C-alpha cells in the first residue's frame, strides 16, 4: 500500500486486514519501490501523486525490472481524467480506483483481481481500466 | 454711244453702286434677299425678280424669295425638281446666263411656260456662283422686250456676282451664328454637368436649358438599378405642360419592349432620329385610344431625336428632343449636337457614379481600419484584396506584404485556419470556428467565419487567444479544485464507511484514529472550499475589504498565539517586534494572510526548526516577515508559487500538500490592501515572506 496520505493508508490497512490480507505500507514512491523490490508482494495498491517518486514512475520502474514486472498494480488515485486512466492502462495496471472509494469493499476487490490474474486475465483487467471505468 | 445712253450708263453704274452698298451692309440672308430684290431689281430696270437655290442634296430648286410676281403665278413654284424645263433650272444646271429678249423668244424656248400665261416679255436668268460653284440663280422679268447689249448684260452679271457673294457670306454668317449658339449651349450644358455630383439635378437643368432653343420638349430618362425606365425630367417652356407630361407618363407608362422611342434606344444604345415623324408610327402607338389621339394631335409632334447616354459601353439613359409647336424640324446637325450633348451628360453621370462608388469604397475601408476584427477579402483566385489593420495584427503580416498576393503565400497556415470554416452565402448566419494556429511563431486561438459571394470570399478573424486562455484557466480551476477535494473526501467517507462495518471489530486505537481523521479531514475540506470560494471572489473582484487603522503587533501576537496551539514539537515559534506603528488595512484579512504564511512555514519545515514573525517600520511602511529554516524554494519557482494552483514539485517538498491557493490568495489580499508580498529563499536553508503595508497617513 503506497500512499503519502496517512489517512488513506490507515483506511486501506484496516479494511484489507479485515479481509485477511497482509498489508505492508510505504509513504512515498521511493519507499514503495524499495519495499516492492524487497518484499515482492502479490499486488501493489499505488497512489499517483506522491513526493519523491510519483506513482507513474514507480509503475514504470517495477515493469522495467524483471524481478518485479509480474507484480499486479492497482492505481488508487484522485486523478479521474480519462487521460490519466489511459496512462494507467499503458503502464500495465490491472485496476484503477478513483478516490473517494468505498474501503469496505477494497479487500473483496483486491481478491477478485488476484483470482483473475491467477486465471491469466491480466490483459482483460488492463483494458478494463478505460473500457469499464466504473470498476 | 449717245448722250442718253451715257447718262443711262452713268445712272446704271450709280444704281449698281447703291445695291453694292446695301449688300455690304446686309448681314442676315433675309437682309441680303431684301436688298437684291428691291434695289437690285430696280437697278436692273426689271419688273420682278426671284432667287432660287439648289437644295442640299442638289436635286431640287428652292425659291428663297421673289418680288413683283403675282402670288397666283408663283403657286406650286416654291420648290421644283432641277430637271424641270424652266430657265432657272437650265441656268443652275449649265452655269450659263440666259438672256431672253421677248415673250416670243421665251415661248419658243420654253413652250410649257407659254401655256401658263406668263405675261412677261424679256427675261434674264443669271447664275449665282461662289468660287466657281453654282448654288442658285436669280431671274429678272421685264415688262417689255429688251435688246440686251453687252454692257447691259455685264451689268446683270455684276449684279448677280454681288448678290451671290452677299448671299453666300450671309449664309456663312448664319451658319456660324447657329454654330456659335450651339457651342455656347454645349459650353453652358457642360458647365452645368460639371457643377455638381448630383447628376439628377444637373440633368434636369440641362433639359431645362434645351428649351426652347433646342427643342419644344426635352425629356431625360434613366435606366434604374433593376433595368426599369425612370423618367428623370421633362422640360417645356410652359410649366403647366410639364405637369401634364408627367400625368401622361403615369397614365401611359413606357413599354420596355416598345419597338421605337426611349425603350428602343435604351435597348440598342443607338440614336433614333425622325426628321419628320411618320404618321403611321403615331397611329401604331395610339391604337384605338381616342383620348390618346386627341392628346397627340394637340401636341403637334413634328420631329424627334432620341439619343442614348452611353459611358464605358453601358447605356445609362436617353435624351429626347421634340420639335412641336415652334421648333423647326430637326436636321443631321441637330442630331450631331444631341449626340454630343448626350455624350457629355453620360460622362458626367458616369463620373458622379464612379466618384460615389469610390467614396463609398473609401468609407468602407476607413470603417474597416477601426474594426477590432480582422477582415480579409479574397478574390476568386484567393488573392488578397483587402487586409485591414486588425488582420495584420492577428497574422503579423502587414497590409503592403499581403495585398494582391495569394493568401497561402502570405499566411502559410491559412489553409489550416480556414479549412473547417463553413462558408455561408451573403446574408447567411456566419458561424465562427475557433482554431488554434501558430502565426508569426506565436500560438494564437482565432475565431474565423466566412461569407462567400459572387466576386470572392470575405473572412472575419477574431483573436480569442485571451478568452481561450481564460476559459482554459476556468476549466483547469474546476478540474484541479475537484481533484483537491477528492483526497480529504475519500478519507472522511472511507472512515465513516469503516466505522460502520459490523463485521469487523476495530481496536479502540483505530476507532480513535478514524474519528480524529474525520475531524481533521473535514476541517481540511472546509478550508479548501473556503479558499476556492475566496479565490473565485478575488477573480471576480467581489471581495470587500474594510480598511481601518490597526496595530500590526496585536495582529501578529494573535496569529502566534493560535498557531502555538497545534505546533509540532520540533518547531519553535517567536515574535520579534521593533517599533511597530499603526497601519491601515483590513485586520481580518491581514490575520488570514499571516496565519497562512505561518502554516506554510511550519509545513515546509518537516525537519523542524525556528519560525519567526518579525514586525518593523521602515520608510513609511510596515514590514511583517515570516521566516523559517525549512526546505526553501528553488529560484526558478519563486515567482510561480503565487500563481493559482501552482505547487512546488512534490519530489522537492517531501510530500507537503495544500490547496495550491494559499499564496495566490495571500498576495491578492495584500495587494488589495495597497501592500506588497515578496519572498526571499535559499534552497535547504529556509524562506522569508515579507508583507509590506502602508503606515496610517
Coordinates of C-alpha atoms in Angstrom, one line a residue, chain A:
Chain A
X1 CA 0.0 0.0 0.0
X2 CA 1.8 3.1 -1.3
X3 CA 0.2 6.5 -0.4
X4 CA 1.6 9.7 1.1
X5 CA -1.7 10.4 2.9
X6 CA -1.6 8.7 6.3
X7 CA -5.4 8.6 6.5
X8 CA -5.7 6.7 3.2
X9 CA -3.1 4.2 4.3
X10 CA -4.9 3.7 7.6
X11 CA -8.2 3.1 5.8
X12 CA -6.8 0.6 3.4
X13 CA -4.8 -1.2 6.0
X14 CA -7.7 -1.7 8.4
X15 CA -10.1 -2.9 5.8
X16 CA -7.6 -5.2 3.9
X17 CA -6.6 -6.8 7.2
X18 CA -10.2 -7.4 7.9
X19 CA -10.3 -9.4 4.7
X20 CA -7.4 -11.4 5.8
X21 CA -4.9 -9.7 3.6
X22 CA -1.4 -8.9 4.9
X23 CA -0.5 -5.2 4.3
X24 CA 2.9 -3.5 4.0
X25 CA 2.9 0.3 3.9
X26 CA 5.1 2.9 2.2
X27 CA 4.5 6.7 2.5
X28 CA 6.1 7.8 -0.8
X29 CA 7.1 6.4 -4.2
X30 CA 10.8 5.8 -3.4
X31 CA 9.9 3.9 -0.2
X32 CA 7.2 2.0 -2.1
X33 CA 9.6 0.9 -4.9
X34 CA 12.2 -0.3 -2.4
X35 CA 9.5 -2.2 -0.4
X36 CA 8.1 -3.9 -3.5
X37 CA 11.6 -4.9 -4.7
X38 CA 12.4 -6.3 -1.3
X39 CA 9.2 -8.0 -0.4
X40 CA 7.7 -9.0 -3.8
X41 CA 4.1 -8.5 -2.7
X42 CA 1.2 -10.3 -4.5
X43 CA -0.2 -6.9 -5.5
X44 CA 0.6 -3.2 -5.2
X45 CA -2.0 -0.6 -4.4
X46 CA -0.4 2.6 -5.7
X47 CA -1.3 6.3 -5.3
X48 CA -0.2 8.5 -8.2
X49 CA 0.6 12.0 -6.7
X50 CA 3.3 11.4 -4.2
X51 CA 6.6 13.0 -3.2
X52 CA 10.0 11.6 -4.2
X53 CA 8.7 9.4 -7.0
X54 CA 5.1 9.6 -8.3
X55 CA 3.0 6.5 -8.9
X56 CA 3.5 6.5 -12.7
X57 CA 7.3 6.4 -12.2
X58 CA 7.0 3.6 -9.6
X59 CA 4.9 1.6 -12.1
X60 CA 7.4 2.1 -14.9
X61 CA 10.3 1.1 -12.6
X62 CA 8.5 -2.0 -11.4
X63 CA 7.7 -3.0 -15.0
X64 CA 11.3 -2.4 -16.1
X65 CA 12.7 -4.8 -13.5
X66 CA 12.5 -8.5 -14.3
X67 CA 12.2 -9.3 -10.6
X68 CA 9.1 -7.1 -10.2
X69 CA 7.4 -6.9 -13.6
X70 CA 4.8 -9.5 -12.8
X71 CA 3.6 -7.8 -9.6
X72 CA 0.0 -6.6 -10.4
X73 CA -0.6 -2.9 -9.8
X74 CA -3.9 -1.3 -8.9
X75 CA -3.8 2.5 -9.1
X76 CA -5.6 4.3 -6.2
X77 CA -5.8 8.0 -7.1
X78 CA -7.7 11.3 -7.0
X79 CA -6.9 11.7 -10.7
X80 CA -10.1 10.9 -12.6
X81 CA -9.4 12.3 -16.1
X82 CA -9.8 9.8 -19.0
X83 CA -6.2 10.8 -20.0
X84 CA -4.9 9.5 -16.6
X85 CA -6.9 6.3 -17.0
X86 CA -5.2 5.8 -20.4
X87 CA -1.8 6.3 -18.8
X88 CA -2.7 3.8 -16.1
X89 CA -3.7 1.3 -18.8
X90 CA -0.5 1.9 -20.8
X91 CA 1.7 1.4 -17.7
X92 CA 0.2 -2.1 -17.3
X93 CA -2.1 -1.6 -14.3
X94 CA -4.8 -4.2 -13.6
X95 CA -7.1 -1.9 -11.8
X96 CA -7.9 1.8 -11.4
X97 CA -9.7 3.0 -8.3
X98 CA -10.7 6.7 -8.0
X99 CA -10.9 8.5 -4.7
X100 CA -13.2 8.7 -2.9
X101 CA -13.8 5.0 -2.9
X102 CA -15.6 2.5 -0.6
X103 CA -12.8 0.9 1.6
X104 CA -15.3 -1.7 2.9
X105 CA -15.2 -3.5 -0.5
X106 CA -11.5 -2.9 -1.2
X107 CA -10.4 -6.3 0.2
X108 CA -13.0 -8.1 -1.9
X109 CA -11.9 -6.2 -4.9
X110 CA -8.2 -7.0 -4.4
X111 CA -9.0 -10.7 -4.0
X112 CA -11.1 -10.6 -7.2
X113 CA -8.3 -9.1 -9.1
X114 CA -5.8 -11.7 -7.8
X115 CA -8.1 -14.5 -8.8
X116 CA -8.4 -13.2 -12.3
X117 CA -4.7 -12.6 -12.6
X118 CA -4.3 -16.2 -11.5
X119 CA -6.6 -17.2 -14.3
X120 CA -4.4 -15.4 -16.8
X121 CA -6.9 -12.5 -17.4
X122 CA -4.4 -9.7 -16.9
X123 CA -5.0 -8.3 -20.3
X124 CA -8.8 -8.0 -19.9
X125 CA -8.2 -6.4 -16.5
X126 CA -5.8 -3.9 -18.0
X127 CA -8.2 -3.0 -20.8
X128 CA -11.0 -2.7 -18.3
X129 CA -9.3 0.4 -16.9
X130 CA -10.5 2.5 -19.8
X131 CA -13.3 0.4 -21.2
X132 CA -15.0 -0.2 -17.9
X133 CA -14.3 2.9 -15.8
X134 CA -16.9 2.0 -13.1
X135 CA -14.6 -0.6 -11.7

